[in-house]
Short mmCIF file of C-alpha atoms in Angstrom, two decimals:
data_model
loop_
_atom_site.label_atom_id
_atom_site.label_comp_id
_atom_site.label_asym_id
_atom_site.label_seq_id
_atom_site.Cartn_x
_atom_site.Cartn_y
_atom_site.Cartn_z
CA MET A 7 -77.49 -22.79 62.51
CA PHE A 8 -78.90 -20.85 59.25
CA SER A 9 -81.96 -21.94 58.12
CA GLY A 10 -83.80 -22.03 55.27
CA HIS A 11 -82.89 -23.16 51.57
CA LEU A 12 -79.48 -21.65 51.43
CA LYS A 13 -77.04 -24.48 52.25
CA LEU A 14 -73.12 -24.36 52.29
CA TYR A 15 -71.00 -27.35 51.43
CA LYS A 16 -67.84 -28.45 50.03
CA GLN A 17 -68.17 -31.86 48.44
CA GLY A 18 -65.48 -34.02 49.87
CA ALA A 19 -63.71 -31.96 51.73
CA PHE A 20 -64.24 -32.66 54.91
CA GLN A 21 -63.89 -36.86 54.67
CA HIS A 22 -61.04 -36.90 56.90
CA LEU A 23 -62.28 -35.43 60.39
CA GLY A 24 -63.05 -37.81 62.81
CA SER A 25 -66.29 -39.10 63.26
CA ASP A 26 -66.75 -36.61 66.40
CA ILE A 27 -66.18 -33.23 64.35
CA ARG A 28 -68.05 -34.56 61.18
CA GLY A 29 -70.97 -35.27 62.53
CA ARG A 30 -71.61 -31.56 63.34
CA CYS A 31 -72.14 -30.38 59.52
CA CYS A 32 -72.35 -34.58 58.13
CA ARG A 33 -75.57 -36.03 57.49
CA THR A 34 -75.92 -39.74 56.04
CA TYR A 35 -78.89 -40.94 53.93
CA PHE A 36 -80.25 -43.95 52.45
CA LEU A 37 -81.56 -45.01 48.46
CA GLN A 38 -84.10 -46.39 47.37
CA GLU A 39 -86.29 -46.73 44.83
CA ILE A 40 -90.35 -46.69 44.38
CA ASN A 41 -92.81 -45.84 41.52
CA SER A 42 -94.57 -43.02 42.26
CA CYS A 43 -96.84 -40.07 40.15
CA LEU A 44 -96.74 -36.72 38.87
CA CYS A 45 -97.60 -33.29 37.35
CA PHE A 46 -95.20 -30.57 37.24
CA ASN A 47 -94.76 -27.07 35.64
CA ILE A 48 -91.00 -25.35 36.05
CA HIS A 49 -90.55 -21.98 37.12
CA GLN A 50 -86.48 -21.27 38.22
CA SER A 51 -84.51 -18.47 40.14
CA LEU A 52 -81.16 -18.15 40.62
CA GLN A 53 -78.64 -17.81 43.03
CA LYS A 54 -74.79 -17.58 43.05
CA GLU A 55 -73.05 -18.00 47.04
CA TYR A 56 -69.48 -18.10 47.91
CA PHE A 57 -68.49 -20.35 51.27
CA GLU A 58 -64.67 -19.97 53.05
CA THR A 59 -64.89 -21.96 55.88
CA TYR A 60 -61.99 -20.93 58.78
CA LEU A 61 -60.76 -24.77 60.67
CA SER A 62 -58.12 -24.72 64.04
CA GLU A 63 -57.04 -27.59 66.36
CA VAL A 64 -57.79 -30.20 63.07
CA PRO A 65 -54.46 -31.62 62.06
CA ASN A 66 -53.42 -33.20 58.95
CA PHE A 67 -56.50 -31.16 56.93
CA PRO A 68 -56.35 -27.99 55.45
CA LYS A 69 -57.18 -24.93 57.06
CA PHE A 70 -58.58 -22.67 54.89
CA ALA A 71 -61.17 -24.38 52.39
CA GLY A 72 -63.67 -21.71 49.71
CA VAL A 73 -65.75 -22.83 47.52
CA GLY A 74 -68.32 -21.04 45.08
CA VAL A 75 -71.51 -22.49 44.25
CA LEU A 76 -74.23 -21.50 41.31
CA ASN A 77 -78.24 -22.62 41.78
CA GLY A 78 -76.62 -25.74 44.76
CA LEU A 79 -73.58 -26.27 41.99
CA GLU A 80 -70.32 -26.44 42.76
CA ILE A 81 -68.52 -24.22 39.93
CA GLY A 82 -65.43 -23.40 41.68
CA ARG A 83 -63.04 -23.49 44.23
CA CYS A 84 -60.31 -22.27 46.06
CA ASN A 85 -57.77 -25.03 46.04
CA PRO A 86 -55.70 -25.10 49.86
CA GLU A 87 -52.79 -26.56 48.29
CA THR A 88 -52.20 -25.18 45.63
CA GLY A 89 -53.63 -21.34 46.76
CA LYS A 90 -54.92 -21.00 43.72
CA SER A 91 -58.38 -20.77 42.50
CA GLU A 92 -59.77 -23.68 40.08
CA PRO A 93 -62.87 -24.44 38.44
CA THR A 94 -64.80 -27.88 38.99
CA GLN A 95 -67.31 -27.32 36.45
CA LYS A 96 -65.79 -27.66 31.86
CA TRP A 97 -67.67 -24.35 31.27
CA MET A 98 -66.27 -22.12 33.53
CA ASN A 99 -63.94 -22.34 31.56
CA ARG A 100 -65.21 -19.69 29.37
CA VAL A 101 -65.53 -16.68 32.47
CA THR A 102 -62.24 -15.63 30.75
CA GLU A 103 -64.13 -15.14 27.48
CA ASP A 104 -65.68 -12.00 29.68
CA ASP A 105 -63.31 -11.23 31.62
CA PRO A 106 -59.80 -12.63 31.26
CA LYS A 107 -57.74 -12.21 34.21
CA PHE A 108 -60.62 -14.19 35.75
CA TRP A 109 -58.61 -16.54 37.55
CA GLU A 110 -56.32 -14.20 38.22
CA TRP A 111 -57.84 -12.14 40.71
CA THR A 112 -59.84 -14.82 42.26
CA THR A 113 -56.36 -16.20 43.15
CA LYS A 114 -55.64 -13.16 44.85
CA PHE A 115 -58.88 -13.51 46.40
CA CYS A 116 -58.20 -16.83 47.68
CA ILE A 117 -54.88 -15.64 49.33
CA LEU A 118 -55.70 -12.50 51.31
CA ASN A 119 -58.62 -14.68 52.26
CA MET A 120 -56.33 -18.02 53.20
CA LYS A 121 -53.76 -15.22 55.12
CA ALA A 122 -56.33 -12.77 57.14
CA GLY A 123 -58.49 -15.77 58.44
CA LYS A 124 -55.84 -16.91 60.35
CA ASN A 125 -55.44 -14.19 62.06
CA GLU A 126 -59.96 -14.03 62.51
CA ILE A 127 -60.27 -17.46 64.07
CA GLU A 128 -57.43 -16.35 66.58
CA ASP A 129 -59.02 -13.03 67.28
CA MET A 130 -62.46 -15.55 67.34
CA LYS A 131 -61.19 -17.95 70.17
CA ARG A 132 -60.54 -14.04 72.78
CA ARG A 133 -63.86 -13.33 71.75
CA PHE A 134 -65.05 -15.74 73.02
CA ASN A 135 -62.64 -17.02 75.79
CA GLN A 136 -61.82 -19.85 74.21
CA THR A 137 -58.65 -20.68 73.09
CA GLU A 138 -58.53 -24.24 73.30
CA GLY A 139 -60.40 -27.61 70.73
CA VAL A 140 -61.35 -26.84 67.93
CA HIS A 141 -62.72 -24.05 66.04
CA ILE A 142 -64.73 -23.70 63.00
CA TRP A 143 -64.93 -19.87 62.00
CA GLN A 144 -67.62 -19.25 57.64
CA ARG A 145 -68.49 -16.23 55.93
CA MET A 146 -71.29 -16.36 53.25
CA PHE A 147 -71.91 -14.00 51.20
CA GLY A 148 -74.22 -14.19 47.74
CA CYS A 149 -77.64 -13.36 45.68
CA ASP A 150 -80.88 -14.40 44.40
CA TRP A 151 -81.11 -13.13 41.18
CA ASP A 152 -85.31 -13.42 40.09
CA ASP A 153 -84.91 -13.83 35.93
CA ASP A 154 -88.73 -13.05 35.73
CA THR A 155 -89.08 -10.42 38.34
CA ASP A 156 -85.82 -9.13 38.09
CA ASP A 157 -85.83 -8.86 42.12
CA ILE A 158 -82.01 -8.85 43.76
CA ASN A 159 -81.85 -10.39 47.15
CA VAL A 160 -77.82 -9.83 49.37
CA TYR A 161 -76.63 -11.67 52.16
CA ILE A 162 -74.04 -11.79 53.12
CA GLN A 163 -73.24 -14.00 56.82
CA TYR A 164 -70.78 -15.64 59.45
CA ALA A 165 -71.37 -18.68 62.00
CA ARG A 166 -68.51 -19.90 64.90
CA ASN A 167 -69.23 -23.16 65.54
CA GLY A 168 -72.23 -23.68 62.98
CA GLN A 169 -74.18 -20.80 64.99
CA ASP A 170 -75.15 -17.23 63.57
CA VAL A 171 -72.43 -14.38 64.56
CA ILE A 172 -73.73 -11.78 62.69
CA SER A 173 -75.45 -10.72 59.25
CA LEU A 174 -76.09 -7.84 56.91
CA ASP A 175 -79.88 -6.65 57.21
CA PRO A 176 -80.05 -5.32 53.28
CA ILE A 177 -83.35 -3.26 53.67
CA THR A 178 -81.37 -1.25 56.13
CA ASP A 179 -78.09 -1.70 56.07
CA THR A 180 -77.40 -2.56 59.80
CA TRP A 181 -75.44 -5.77 60.74
CA VAL A 182 -77.51 -7.20 63.15
CA ALA A 183 -76.02 -9.24 66.25
CA ALA A 184 -76.52 -12.64 67.29
CA LYS A 185 -74.08 -13.52 70.57
CA SER A 186 -73.70 -10.34 72.73
CA GLU A 187 -69.74 -10.76 71.69
CA ALA A 188 -70.41 -9.40 68.53
CA PHE A 189 -71.76 -6.36 69.25
CA ILE A 190 -68.23 -4.23 69.37
CA THR A 191 -68.18 -5.40 65.53
CA LYS A 192 -71.74 -4.63 64.78
CA LEU A 193 -71.04 -1.48 66.63
CA ARG A 194 -67.93 -0.94 64.14
CA TRP A 195 -68.84 -1.68 61.30
CA GLU A 196 -72.09 0.48 61.06
CA THR A 197 -69.98 4.04 62.35
CA ASP A 198 -67.35 3.27 59.52
CA GLY A 199 -69.81 4.20 56.14
CA GLU A 200 -68.70 1.07 54.67
CA THR A 201 -71.53 -1.72 54.28
CA PRO A 202 -73.25 0.38 51.69
CA ARG A 203 -70.20 0.10 49.39
CA HIS A 204 -69.78 -3.26 51.28
CA LYS A 205 -73.29 -4.87 50.01
CA HIS A 206 -73.46 -3.29 46.47
CA ASN A 207 -70.02 -4.66 45.41
CA VAL A 208 -70.98 -8.18 46.54
CA GLN A 209 -73.95 -7.27 44.76
CA ASN A 210 -72.29 -6.25 41.60
CA HIS A 211 -69.56 -8.73 41.37
CA CYS A 212 -72.75 -10.77 42.44
CA MET A 213 -74.31 -10.53 39.62
CA GLU A 214 -72.23 -9.83 37.05
CA LEU A 215 -70.93 -14.13 37.18
CA LEU A 216 -74.19 -15.12 37.61
CA LYS A 217 -74.92 -13.74 34.84
CA ASN A 218 -72.43 -14.32 32.56
CA ALA A 219 -71.78 -18.63 34.18
CA VAL A 220 -75.84 -18.63 33.37
CA SER A 221 -75.08 -18.42 29.82
CA TYR A 222 -72.02 -20.40 29.75
CA GLY A 223 -73.39 -23.63 31.88
CA GLU A 224 -77.73 -22.93 30.93
CA LYS A 225 -77.90 -26.19 29.39
CA THR A 226 -76.74 -27.82 33.42
CA LEU A 227 -78.27 -24.93 35.71
CA LYS A 228 -81.62 -24.81 34.37
CA ARG A 229 -82.46 -28.77 33.47
CA THR A 230 -84.78 -29.78 35.56
CA GLU A 231 -84.32 -33.59 37.00
CA LEU A 232 -87.18 -35.84 38.83
CA PRO A 233 -86.53 -37.64 42.64
CA LEU A 234 -86.39 -41.44 42.88
CA VAL A 235 -88.57 -41.61 46.13
CA SER A 236 -88.51 -44.66 48.65
CA LEU A 237 -90.44 -45.84 51.63
CA LEU A 238 -87.85 -46.01 54.39
CA GLN A 239 -88.42 -48.08 58.08
CA LYS A 240 -86.05 -49.58 60.20
CA SER A 241 -88.67 -51.73 62.01
CA SER A 242 -92.38 -52.36 62.10
CA SER A 243 -92.71 -49.99 65.51
CA SER A 244 -89.85 -46.84 63.58
CA PRO A 245 -91.84 -44.02 61.83
CA VAL A 246 -92.24 -44.76 58.09
CA THR A 247 -89.39 -42.23 56.25
CA CYS A 248 -89.83 -40.97 52.74
CA HIS A 249 -86.50 -40.27 50.79
CA ALA A 250 -86.58 -38.00 47.44
CA THR A 251 -83.36 -38.20 46.25
CA GLY A 252 -81.83 -37.45 42.14
CA PHE A 253 -83.70 -34.11 42.12
CA TYR A 254 -82.79 -30.61 40.70
CA PRO A 255 -82.89 -27.81 41.52
CA ASP A 256 -82.80 -28.12 45.30
CA ARG A 257 -85.68 -26.21 45.90
CA ALA A 258 -87.92 -27.80 47.18
CA ARG A 259 -90.16 -29.67 50.29
CA LEU A 260 -91.41 -33.30 50.91
CA PHE A 261 -94.02 -33.40 53.12
CA TRP A 262 -96.78 -36.06 54.51
CA THR A 263 -100.87 -35.60 53.76
CA LYS A 264 -103.25 -37.06 54.95
CA ASP A 265 -106.19 -37.63 52.90
CA GLY A 266 -104.72 -34.40 50.45
CA ASP A 267 -104.63 -32.16 53.92
CA GLU A 268 -100.39 -31.49 54.86
CA LEU A 269 -99.53 -32.66 58.14
CA LEU A 270 -97.54 -30.57 60.22
CA GLU A 271 -97.80 -33.01 63.98
CA ASP A 272 -95.74 -36.68 64.10
CA VAL A 273 -93.51 -35.44 61.23
CA GLY A 274 -89.69 -35.00 61.24
CA PRO A 275 -88.17 -33.18 58.18
CA GLY A 276 -84.97 -33.53 56.92
CA GLU A 277 -82.20 -31.16 55.27
CA ILE A 278 -81.95 -30.54 52.15
CA LEU A 279 -78.70 -31.78 51.16
CA PRO A 280 -76.51 -32.55 47.78
CA ASN A 281 -75.66 -36.02 46.24
CA GLY A 282 -72.73 -36.20 44.79
CA ASP A 283 -73.20 -36.17 41.14
CA GLY A 284 -74.73 -32.30 41.20
CA THR A 285 -78.69 -33.69 42.40
CA PHE A 286 -80.24 -33.39 45.57
CA GLN A 287 -81.63 -35.23 48.65
CA THR A 288 -83.68 -34.89 51.44
CA SER A 289 -85.97 -37.04 53.64
CA VAL A 290 -88.95 -36.77 56.19
CA SER A 291 -90.90 -38.84 58.74
CA LEU A 292 -94.53 -40.46 59.67
CA ASP A 293 -95.37 -41.17 62.57
CA LEU A 294 -97.60 -43.88 62.47
CA SER A 295 -97.58 -45.70 66.00
CA SER A 296 -101.35 -44.02 66.99
CA VAL A 297 -102.45 -45.04 63.24
CA PRO A 298 -104.50 -48.16 62.60
CA LEU A 299 -103.08 -50.27 60.10
CA LYS A 300 -106.73 -50.05 57.19
CA ASN A 301 -106.06 -46.15 57.92
CA TRP A 302 -102.54 -45.82 56.81
CA ASP A 303 -102.77 -45.63 52.21
CA ARG A 304 -104.87 -42.27 53.25
CA HIS A 305 -101.41 -41.41 53.61
CA HIS A 306 -99.15 -39.73 50.88
CA CYS A 307 -95.62 -38.31 50.37
CA VAL A 308 -95.83 -34.97 48.72
CA PHE A 309 -92.68 -33.50 46.67
CA GLN A 310 -92.71 -29.78 45.49
CA VAL A 311 -89.91 -27.42 44.22
CA SER A 312 -91.35 -24.38 46.09
CA GLY A 313 -93.19 -22.07 44.72
CA ASP A 314 -94.31 -24.14 41.51
CA LYS A 315 -97.52 -26.17 40.63
CA TYR A 316 -94.84 -29.03 41.09
CA LYS A 317 -96.20 -32.65 42.43
CA TYR A 318 -94.46 -36.12 42.84
CA VAL A 319 -97.14 -37.89 45.36
CA THR A 320 -96.49 -41.31 46.60
CA ARG A 321 -98.68 -43.26 48.38
CA LEU A 322 -98.29 -45.05 51.76
CA ASP A 323 -98.68 -48.95 50.58
CA ARG A 324 -96.88 -50.90 53.09
CA SER A 325 -96.10 -53.45 50.31
CA LYS A 326 -93.91 -50.85 48.64
CA ILE A 327 -91.71 -50.11 52.43
CA ARG A 328 -88.33 -51.10 52.71
CA THR A 329 -86.59 -52.09 56.55
CA ASN A 330 -83.59 -53.65 57.46
CA GLY A 331 -84.58 -57.53 57.58
CA GLU A 332 -85.72 -57.24 54.30
CA ARG A 333 -83.24 -59.75 51.74
CA GLY A 334 -81.32 -58.60 49.25
CA LEU A 335 -82.32 -54.63 50.64
CA VAL A 336 -79.13 -52.63 50.23
CA ILE A 337 -79.03 -49.39 52.36
CA VAL A 338 -76.39 -46.71 50.60
CA ALA A 339 -75.12 -44.06 52.64
CA ALA A 340 -75.31 -41.28 50.99
CA ALA A 341 -71.29 -40.76 51.00
CA VAL A 342 -71.25 -37.29 50.79
CA ALA A 343 -69.04 -34.21 53.36
CA LEU A 344 -71.21 -31.23 54.48
CA PHE A 345 -70.72 -28.49 56.27
CA VAL A 346 -74.10 -27.16 55.66
CA ILE A 347 -74.85 -23.38 57.60
CA ARG A 348 -78.48 -22.98 56.47
CA ARG A 349 -80.03 -19.10 56.62
CA LYS A 350 -83.08 -18.05 57.19
CA ARG A 351 -84.18 -15.82 55.13
CA GLY A 352 -85.30 -12.11 57.10
CA GLN A 353 -82.55 -12.50 60.60
CA THR A 354 -79.71 -12.04 59.95
CA GLY A 355 -76.11 -13.10 62.78
CA LEU A 356 -73.29 -11.93 63.55
CA CYS A 357 -69.17 -12.50 63.75
CA ASN A 358 -67.13 -9.96 65.93
CA LEU A 359 -64.00 -11.31 64.48
CA CYS A 360 -65.23 -10.99 60.34
CA HIS A 361 -63.02 -9.26 58.12
CA LYS A 362 -64.63 -7.58 55.32
CA TYR A 363 -62.91 -7.72 51.83
CA ASP A 364 -63.24 -4.43 50.13
CA HIS A 365 -62.64 -6.46 46.71
CA ILE A 366 -64.93 -8.64 46.51
#
């Protein structure tokens, strides 16, 4: 899987898939309430991403889905039913103030990708010698922009069935093959001389839209929302799970400490995943089976925005732990169908059936 803080998701897009398929890309978490203390000092960088997903052998479901994401918030999509590109945030309608034909050319981009995807997913089947069953092919491209340092990072990645296949190393302008089947594509893309131009096009398009969109939706994108933190436990012998939900932006960590020191053993970190309202959730479990009850309160769950002095500290208070046996406890599964691709910074993956779009 792609790893790191970049996530591919399409809220509601995959709710009709069967549980066996949906299990590859969906997660559900519990939402509960507990009191915590906090201190913060916020800094934000910005990211613009575009994700495409192609499906094969999934009946009664669109073969293609495309979604644009800005700082974890969906801002536009390629509607597979109409073939048109459309905004998903009201303030994105203002993009035509700077580019009157924006939705026109993104619709052309949408149609081209839908047509190209059909051929590419068939090529993928042949290359991997798997012509039957469900196939998922994905492309992700975008950029990070630090508005303090003005540093820009561009990425282009491809995946097959949730695994890295090909991606760009933006430092060397070369492609890294994560699968042996993709090596031919790596050689072809590196010898055709198009990679630097392709990266340049992605960077220019991404940065232009990023800077404009931030001005349109500044109140939404530069807001800070603090998390609601819960302590959950299935049974008295189960690990204790710390769950944080409702926070924004999504660049954050959730971890356990003992006497102020971060714990690296007996912990189970979870994904950072989107809620349906534009905020995020995550969780981390802690195995306390070998810890005496009298020492539990030496542990704390800490939420922290990455790179910032932001702390949201919850003491492990046994009286605050919610369990499945409590009367009146409502366990709410986050009913959000997610498609998650995680990107590890500094690494790339490869896809031999991938298509490069010159007009990005």
